[in-house]
Amino acid sequence: MTIRNRLTWLFLGLVGVILLAALSVTFLLHAQYTTQEFQQRLRDRAEVTGYVFLEQDELHDSTFGDFKRRYLRTLTDEVLQIYDSGLNQRFIKEDARIHISDSLLVRIIDEKELYFDLGTRQAIGLFYHDNQGDFVIVAAAENRSGRARLEHLGSMLGLVFVCSLVVIYVAGRLFAGRALAPIAAVNDQVDRITAHDLHLRVEAGLTSEQDEITRLARTFNRMLERLEESFEGQRTFVSNASHELRTPLTATIGELQVLLTRDREPASYREALTSVLNELQQLKTLINNLLEFTQATAGTMTGDEIRLDELLWEAREAVAPEQRRRVHITLDSLPPDPEQMEIMGNRQLLGRALMNLVDNALKYSGDQPVEVHFNYAEGHVYIQIQDHGIGIAEKDLSAIFQPFFRANNARGVIGHGVGLPLARKIIELHGGTLSVTSTLHSGTLATVVF
């Protein structure tokens, strides 16, 4: 069932229940009023009967005449009975149409006034005290006009209810269609966007108000922006990876083809094979970096307890001995509790990330030293790696975390542009952040925060 149909039936059911309740209450209130009004007429009839048969000797003729003209009008199928304190019929001949039991008469005497039903008739029993003694007056009649009014009212309310349901259904479909029209428009626009049209966006101004539809359109647009960025990054990654893989393979194939063109001296073979070996080692390093980059996910976390200060010294020890002396580590401030320098994660992966940062600083700073500062402040561990090398141009800073991106001034240095993105990904997996600031020709500062 479509949302439009569900909304229509829900709207119809809700309003129908409310309308049925309102009409039912109206009918019941009118029925109650009709009953009370007829009971009051019965009571008047019982009092009139008492006056006629018991109080006539005490009334002036003119007063009694006015009384009869005003109240002495019979009801439909009316029955009037008077009983004395001995429960005997008095004044009026007993009417065979009704039978009043002695127990009912006793109950009337006890309660003084009692309403009850006698078959299809409504009746009232009234205790009446007179100078002639105590009497019970019973007045009974059928409320045919009241029943007819109630039946007519019930028919009218039923017709109103049915007609209202039809109107509500039509109005509900129109309302649901109008309310869902912007969603249908969003759906149509999104349906037209394919992997080749990710630059397209959903129109955010489908409604005049800043409502949920506008928010939905903007959410779709943000999702499309992320998808476009992801697809573009994937295309760039594949293109750059293909280029980086092809370069050492092309150089290796060319070296071997030249080597096979003619016979050479053993020294020439050794030189050529050494060059091929270097290219293959570079290729192996690149493939390892690619594998680590694609495998660095939350599933690689092993739950090791890692002391960050110790891991920093291990990263320094992993540097080649001839470069190690250029790495200067300074412990600025440490927390009172050593456990505050511990995190949970994959020790090998996080060590690789720090080693990549140190290695980058060494590669791009020439013979200048690399300064590493370890600091604890306000519940966070800060690791800052500062070099004094070639630096990064401001226009290139926003792209340095893209895989295989290399700034123009870094192309003369051996590398593939994978180490920095890999380091950032690993650090973020461990709940940290990596930021880089740089000034061209003055150096670069990488800051890691846990």
PDB file of N, CA and C in Angstrom, residues 270-335:
ATOM      1  N   ARG A 270      75.347  -6.870 -13.793  1.00  0.00           N
ATOM      2  CA  ARG A 270      75.123  -6.582 -12.376  1.00  0.00           C
ATOM      3  C   ARG A 270      74.515  -5.184 -12.186  1.00  0.00           C
ATOM      4  N   GLU A 271      74.984  -4.213 -12.924  1.00  0.00           N
ATOM      5  CA  GLU A 271      74.461  -2.860 -12.813  1.00  0.00           C
ATOM      6  C   GLU A 271      72.987  -2.790 -13.215  1.00  0.00           C
ATOM      7  N   ALA A 272      72.660  -3.477 -14.322  1.00  0.00           N
ATOM      8  CA  ALA A 272      71.286  -3.470 -14.811  1.00  0.00           C
ATOM      9  C   ALA A 272      70.364  -4.199 -13.834  1.00  0.00           C
ATOM     10  N   LEU A 273      70.832  -5.342 -13.336  1.00  0.00           N
ATOM     11  CA  LEU A 273      69.999  -6.098 -12.395  1.00  0.00           C
ATOM     12  C   LEU A 273      69.819  -5.343 -11.083  1.00  0.00           C
ATOM     13  N   THR A 274      70.845  -4.599 -10.676  1.00  0.00           N
ATOM     14  CA  THR A 274      70.700  -3.771  -9.472  1.00  0.00           C
ATOM     15  C   THR A 274      69.628  -2.709  -9.671  1.00  0.00           C
ATOM     16  N   SER A 275      69.611  -2.090 -10.853  1.00  0.00           N
ATOM     17  CA  SER A 275      68.596  -1.091 -11.156  1.00  0.00           C
ATOM     18  C   SER A 275      67.198  -1.711 -11.168  1.00  0.00           C
ATOM     19  N   VAL A 276      67.099  -2.923 -11.792  1.00  0.00           N
ATOM     20  CA  VAL A 276      65.806  -3.616 -11.821  1.00  0.00           C
ATOM     21  C   VAL A 276      65.356  -3.963 -10.400  1.00  0.00           C
ATOM     22  N   LEU A 277      66.312  -4.416  -9.572  1.00  0.00           N
ATOM     23  CA  LEU A 277      65.976  -4.763  -8.190  1.00  0.00           C
ATOM     24  C   LEU A 277      65.453  -3.541  -7.429  1.00  0.00           C
ATOM     25  N   ASN A 278      66.075  -2.405  -7.640  1.00  0.00           N
ATOM     26  CA  ASN A 278      65.607  -1.181  -6.964  1.00  0.00           C
ATOM     27  C   ASN A 278      64.190  -0.818  -7.386  1.00  0.00           C
ATOM     28  N   GLU A 279      63.938  -0.954  -8.703  1.00  0.00           N
ATOM     29  CA  GLU A 279      62.590  -0.640  -9.179  1.00  0.00           C
ATOM     30  C   GLU A 279      61.555  -1.610  -8.589  1.00  0.00           C
ATOM     31  N   LEU A 280      61.920  -2.897  -8.528  1.00  0.00           N
ATOM     32  CA  LEU A 280      60.995  -3.886  -7.979  1.00  0.00           C
ATOM     33  C   LEU A 280      60.775  -3.674  -6.482  1.00  0.00           C
ATOM     34  N   GLN A 281      61.802  -3.236  -5.778  1.00  0.00           N
ATOM     35  CA  GLN A 281      61.636  -2.938  -4.352  1.00  0.00           C
ATOM     36  C   GLN A 281      60.699  -1.749  -4.153  1.00  0.00           C
ATOM     37  N   GLN A 282      60.843  -0.748  -5.026  1.00  0.00           N
ATOM     38  CA  GLN A 282      59.916   0.385  -4.968  1.00  0.00           C
ATOM     39  C   GLN A 282      58.479  -0.075  -5.264  1.00  0.00           C
ATOM     40  N   LEU A 283      58.348  -0.999  -6.223  1.00  0.00           N
ATOM     41  CA  LEU A 283      57.033  -1.531  -6.557  1.00  0.00           C
ATOM     42  C   LEU A 283      56.452  -2.310  -5.376  1.00  0.00           C
ATOM     43  N   LYS A 284      57.286  -3.094  -4.707  1.00  0.00           N
ATOM     44  CA  LYS A 284      56.831  -3.853  -3.543  1.00  0.00           C
ATOM     45  C   LYS A 284      56.381  -2.899  -2.426  1.00  0.00           C
ATOM     46  N   THR A 285      57.160  -1.843  -2.205  1.00  0.00           N
ATOM     47  CA  THR A 285      56.789  -0.862  -1.185  1.00  0.00           C
ATOM     48  C   THR A 285      55.446  -0.221  -1.511  1.00  0.00           C
ATOM     49  N   LEU A 286      55.249   0.124  -2.770  1.00  0.00           N
ATOM     50  CA  LEU A 286      53.990   0.730  -3.189  1.00  0.00           C
ATOM     51  C   LEU A 286      52.829  -0.231  -2.975  1.00  0.00           C
ATOM     52  N   ILE A 287      52.986  -1.485  -3.364  1.00  0.00           N
ATOM     53  CA  ILE A 287      51.910  -2.464  -3.203  1.00  0.00           C
ATOM     54  C   ILE A 287      51.603  -2.681  -1.724  1.00  0.00           C
ATOM     55  N   ASN A 288      52.651  -2.740  -0.895  1.00  0.00           N
ATOM     56  CA  ASN A 288      52.416  -2.886   0.552  1.00  0.00           C
ATOM     57  C   ASN A 288      51.637  -1.697   1.113  1.00  0.00           C
ATOM     58  N   ASN A 289      51.996  -0.488   0.658  1.00  0.00           N
ATOM     59  CA  ASN A 289      51.273   0.705   1.114  1.00  0.00           C
ATOM     60  C   ASN A 289      49.804   0.660   0.693  1.00  0.00           C
ATOM     61  N   LEU A 290      49.568   0.205  -0.544  1.00  0.00           N
ATOM     62  CA  LEU A 290      48.196   0.108  -1.020  1.00  0.00           C
ATOM     63  C   LEU A 290      47.403  -0.909  -0.203  1.00  0.00           C
ATOM     64  N   LEU A 291      48.003  -2.042   0.081  1.00  0.00           N
ATOM     65  CA  LEU A 291      47.327  -3.055   0.870  1.00  0.00           C
ATOM     66  C   LEU A 291      47.024  -2.539   2.278  1.00  0.00           C
ATOM     67  N   GLU A 292      47.997  -1.866   2.890  1.00  0.00           N
ATOM     68  CA  GLU A 292      47.769  -1.321   4.229  1.00  0.00           C
ATOM     69  C   GLU A 292      46.693  -0.249   4.217  1.00  0.00           C
ATOM     70  N   PHE A 293      46.668   0.556   3.143  1.00  0.00           N
ATOM     71  CA  PHE A 293      45.672   1.623   3.062  1.00  0.00           C
ATOM     72  C   PHE A 293      44.260   1.052   2.948  1.00  0.00           C
ATOM     73  N   THR A 294      44.087   0.006   2.117  1.00  0.00           N
ATOM     74  CA  THR A 294      42.763  -0.568   1.926  1.00  0.00           C
ATOM     75  C   THR A 294      42.334  -1.430   3.114  1.00  0.00           C
ATOM     76  N   GLN A 295      43.306  -1.975   3.863  1.00  0.00           N
ATOM     77  CA  GLN A 295      42.979  -2.847   4.987  1.00  0.00           C
ATOM     78  C   GLN A 295      42.876  -2.103   6.309  1.00  0.00           C
ATOM     79  N   ALA A 296      43.230  -0.820   6.333  1.00  0.00           N
ATOM     80  CA  ALA A 296      43.195  -0.044   7.581  1.00  0.00           C
ATOM     81  C   ALA A 296      41.751   0.345   7.885  1.00  0.00           C
ATOM     82  N   THR A 297      41.011  -0.576   8.479  1.00  0.00           N
ATOM     83  CA  THR A 297      39.616  -0.353   8.848  1.00  0.00           C
ATOM     84  C   THR A 297      39.448  -0.695  10.311  1.00  0.00           C
ATOM     85  N   ALA A 298      38.215  -0.473  10.805  1.00  0.00           N
ATOM     86  CA  ALA A 298      37.956  -0.755  12.216  1.00  0.00           C
ATOM     87  C   ALA A 298      38.141  -2.234  12.532  1.00  0.00           C
ATOM     88  N   GLY A 299      38.012  -3.103  11.504  1.00  0.00           N
ATOM     89  CA  GLY A 299      38.182  -4.528  11.743  1.00  0.00           C
ATOM     90  C   GLY A 299      39.609  -4.924  12.045  1.00  0.00           C
ATOM     91  N   THR A 300      40.566  -4.020  11.776  1.00  0.00           N
ATOM     92  CA  THR A 300      41.972  -4.347  12.028  1.00  0.00           C
ATOM     93  C   THR A 300      42.386  -4.025  13.451  1.00  0.00           C
ATOM     94  N   MET A 301      41.495  -3.460  14.265  1.00  0.00           N
ATOM     95  CA  MET A 301      41.823  -3.130  15.649  1.00  0.00           C
ATOM     96  C   MET A 301      41.956  -4.419  16.459  1.00  0.00           C
ATOM     97  N   THR A 302      43.033  -4.529  17.225  1.00  0.00           N
ATOM     98  CA  THR A 302      43.304  -5.754  17.981  1.00  0.00           C
ATOM     99  C   THR A 302      43.100  -5.587  19.469  1.00  0.00           C
ATOM    100  N   GLY A 303      42.902  -4.373  19.958  1.00  0.00           N
ATOM    101  CA  GLY A 303      42.662  -4.165  21.376  1.00  0.00           C
ATOM    102  C   GLY A 303      43.922  -4.174  22.220  1.00  0.00           C
ATOM    103  N   ASP A 304      45.067  -3.817  21.622  1.00  0.00           N
ATOM    104  CA  ASP A 304      46.310  -3.736  22.395  1.00  0.00           C
ATOM    105  C   ASP A 304      46.302  -2.496  23.279  1.00  0.00           C
ATOM    106  N   GLU A 305      46.957  -2.605  24.436  1.00  0.00           N
ATOM    107  CA  GLU A 305      47.196  -1.432  25.276  1.00  0.00           C
ATOM    108  C   GLU A 305      48.478  -0.754  24.800  1.00  0.00           C
ATOM    109  N   ILE A 306      48.336   0.479  24.342  1.00  0.00           N
ATOM    110  CA  ILE A 306      49.459   1.169  23.703  1.00  0.00           C
ATOM    111  C   ILE A 306      49.872   2.370  24.538  1.00  0.00           C
ATOM    112  N   ARG A 307      51.142   2.410  24.973  1.00  0.00           N
ATOM    113  CA  ARG A 307      51.700   3.607  25.611  1.00  0.00           C
ATOM    114  C   ARG A 307      52.243   4.493  24.504  1.00  0.00           C
ATOM    115  N   LEU A 308      51.650   5.677  24.357  1.00  0.00           N
ATOM    116  CA  LEU A 308      51.986   6.526  23.222  1.00  0.00           C
ATOM    117  C   LEU A 308      53.435   7.016  23.274  1.00  0.00           C
ATOM    118  N   ASP A 309      53.957   7.322  24.472  1.00  0.00           N
ATOM    119  CA  ASP A 309      55.345   7.784  24.541  1.00  0.00           C
ATOM    120  C   ASP A 309      56.312   6.674  24.140  1.00  0.00           C
ATOM    121  N   GLU A 310      56.023   5.439  24.571  1.00  0.00           N
ATOM    122  CA  GLU A 310      56.869   4.321  24.178  1.00  0.00           C
ATOM    123  C   GLU A 310      56.793   4.078  22.675  1.00  0.00           C
ATOM    124  N   LEU A 311      55.562   4.182  22.112  1.00  0.00           N
ATOM    125  CA  LEU A 311      55.395   3.955  20.669  1.00  0.00           C
ATOM    126  C   LEU A 311      56.156   4.998  19.860  1.00  0.00           C
ATOM    127  N   LEU A 312      56.246   6.214  20.384  1.00  0.00           N
ATOM    128  CA  LEU A 312      56.981   7.261  19.682  1.00  0.00           C
ATOM    129  C   LEU A 312      58.469   6.923  19.612  1.00  0.00           C
ATOM    130  N   TRP A 313      59.035   6.420  20.716  1.00  0.00           N
ATOM    131  CA  TRP A 313      60.453   6.007  20.700  1.00  0.00           C
ATOM    132  C   TRP A 313      60.657   4.806  19.770  1.00  0.00           C
ATOM    133  N   GLU A 314      59.669   3.899  19.721  1.00  0.00           N
ATOM    134  CA  GLU A 314      59.794   2.758  18.799  1.00  0.00           C
ATOM    135  C   GLU A 314      59.778   3.219  17.348  1.00  0.00           C
ATOM    136  N   ALA A 315      58.974   4.235  17.034  1.00  0.00           N
ATOM    137  CA  ALA A 315      58.952   4.764  15.670  1.00  0.00           C
ATOM    138  C   ALA A 315      60.302   5.368  15.311  1.00  0.00           C
ATOM    139  N   ARG A 316      60.952   6.028  16.275  1.00  0.00           N
ATOM    140  CA  ARG A 316      62.283   6.578  16.016  1.00  0.00           C
ATOM    141  C   ARG A 316      63.295   5.463  15.778  1.00  0.00           C
ATOM    142  N   GLU A 317      63.189   4.372  16.547  1.00  0.00           N
ATOM    143  CA  GLU A 317      64.141   3.269  16.378  1.00  0.00           C
ATOM    144  C   GLU A 317      63.960   2.575  15.038  1.00  0.00           C
ATOM    145  N   ALA A 318      62.745   2.669  14.441  1.00  0.00           N
ATOM    146  CA  ALA A 318      62.509   2.021  13.153  1.00  0.00           C
ATOM    147  C   ALA A 318      63.144   2.775  11.995  1.00  0.00           C
ATOM    148  N   VAL A 319      63.596   4.004  12.243  1.00  0.00           N
ATOM    149  CA  VAL A 319      64.250   4.801  11.201  1.00  0.00           C
ATOM    150  C   VAL A 319      65.652   4.238  10.945  1.00  0.00           C
ATOM    151  N   ALA A 320      66.097   4.375   9.715  1.00  0.00           N
ATOM    152  CA  ALA A 320      67.439   3.906   9.369  1.00  0.00           C
ATOM    153  C   ALA A 320      68.479   4.550  10.282  1.00  0.00           C
ATOM    154  N   PRO A 321      69.485   3.798  10.715  1.00  0.00           N
ATOM    155  CA  PRO A 321      70.466   4.312  11.693  1.00  0.00           C
ATOM    156  C   PRO A 321      71.118   5.624  11.275  1.00  0.00           C
ATOM    157  N   GLU A 322      71.414   5.773   9.973  1.00  0.00           N
ATOM    158  CA  GLU A 322      72.087   6.999   9.555  1.00  0.00           C
ATOM    159  C   GLU A 322      71.169   8.216   9.619  1.00  0.00           C
ATOM    160  N   GLN A 323      69.825   8.009   9.661  1.00  0.00           N
ATOM    161  CA  GLN A 323      68.875   9.111   9.757  1.00  0.00           C
ATOM    162  C   GLN A 323      68.370   9.331  11.189  1.00  0.00           C
ATOM    163  N   ARG A 324      68.572   8.346  12.045  1.00  0.00           N
ATOM    164  CA  ARG A 324      67.985   8.372  13.390  1.00  0.00           C
ATOM    165  C   ARG A 324      68.488   9.549  14.214  1.00  0.00           C
ATOM    166  N   ARG A 325      69.761   9.886  14.022  1.00  0.00           N
ATOM    167  CA  ARG A 325      70.349  10.956  14.836  1.00  0.00           C
ATOM    168  C   ARG A 325      69.703  12.309  14.563  1.00  0.00           C
ATOM    169  N   ARG A 326      69.010  12.446  13.425  1.00  0.00           N
ATOM    170  CA  ARG A 326      68.361  13.707  13.081  1.00  0.00           C
ATOM    171  C   ARG A 326      67.004  13.885  13.756  1.00  0.00           C
ATOM    172  N   VAL A 327      66.506  12.810  14.382  1.00  0.00           N
ATOM    173  CA  VAL A 327      65.190  12.859  15.027  1.00  0.00           C
ATOM    174  C   VAL A 327      65.389  13.177  16.501  1.00  0.00           C
ATOM    175  N   HIS A 328      64.956  14.345  16.931  1.00  0.00           N
ATOM    176  CA  HIS A 328      65.110  14.794  18.323  1.00  0.00           C
ATOM    177  C   HIS A 328      63.741  14.773  19.014  1.00  0.00           C
ATOM    178  N   ILE A 329      63.568  13.896  20.004  1.00  0.00           N
ATOM    179  CA  ILE A 329      62.303  13.770  20.735  1.00  0.00           C
ATOM    180  C   ILE A 329      62.404  14.523  22.057  1.00  0.00           C
ATOM    181  N   THR A 330      61.425  15.363  22.328  1.00  0.00           N
ATOM    182  CA  THR A 330      61.369  16.129  23.581  1.00  0.00           C
ATOM    183  C   THR A 330      60.056  15.829  24.294  1.00  0.00           C
ATOM    184  N   LEU A 331      60.156  15.389  25.551  1.00  0.00           N
ATOM    185  CA  LEU A 331      58.965  15.157  26.367  1.00  0.00           C
ATOM    186  C   LEU A 331      58.701  16.418  27.176  1.00  0.00           C
ATOM    187  N   ASP A 332      57.782  17.230  26.709  1.00  0.00           N
ATOM    188  CA  ASP A 332      57.527  18.525  27.340  1.00  0.00           C
ATOM    189  C   ASP A 332      56.834  18.385  28.687  1.00  0.00           C
ATOM    190  N   SER A 333      55.702  17.678  28.738  1.00  0.00           N
ATOM    191  CA  SER A 333      54.981  17.482  30.001  1.00  0.00           C
ATOM    192  C   SER A 333      54.267  16.144  29.950  1.00  0.00           C
ATOM    193  N   LEU A 334      54.292  15.457  31.095  1.00  0.00           N
ATOM    194  CA  LEU A 334      53.678  14.133  31.191  1.00  0.00           C
ATOM    195  C   LEU A 334      52.573  14.171  32.247  1.00  0.00           C
ATOM    196  N   PRO A 335      51.552  13.326  32.103  1.00  0.00           N
ATOM    197  CA  PRO A 335      50.469  13.302  33.090  1.00  0.00           C
ATOM    198  C   PRO A 335      50.931  12.644  34.385  1.00  0.00           C
TER     199      PRO A 335
END
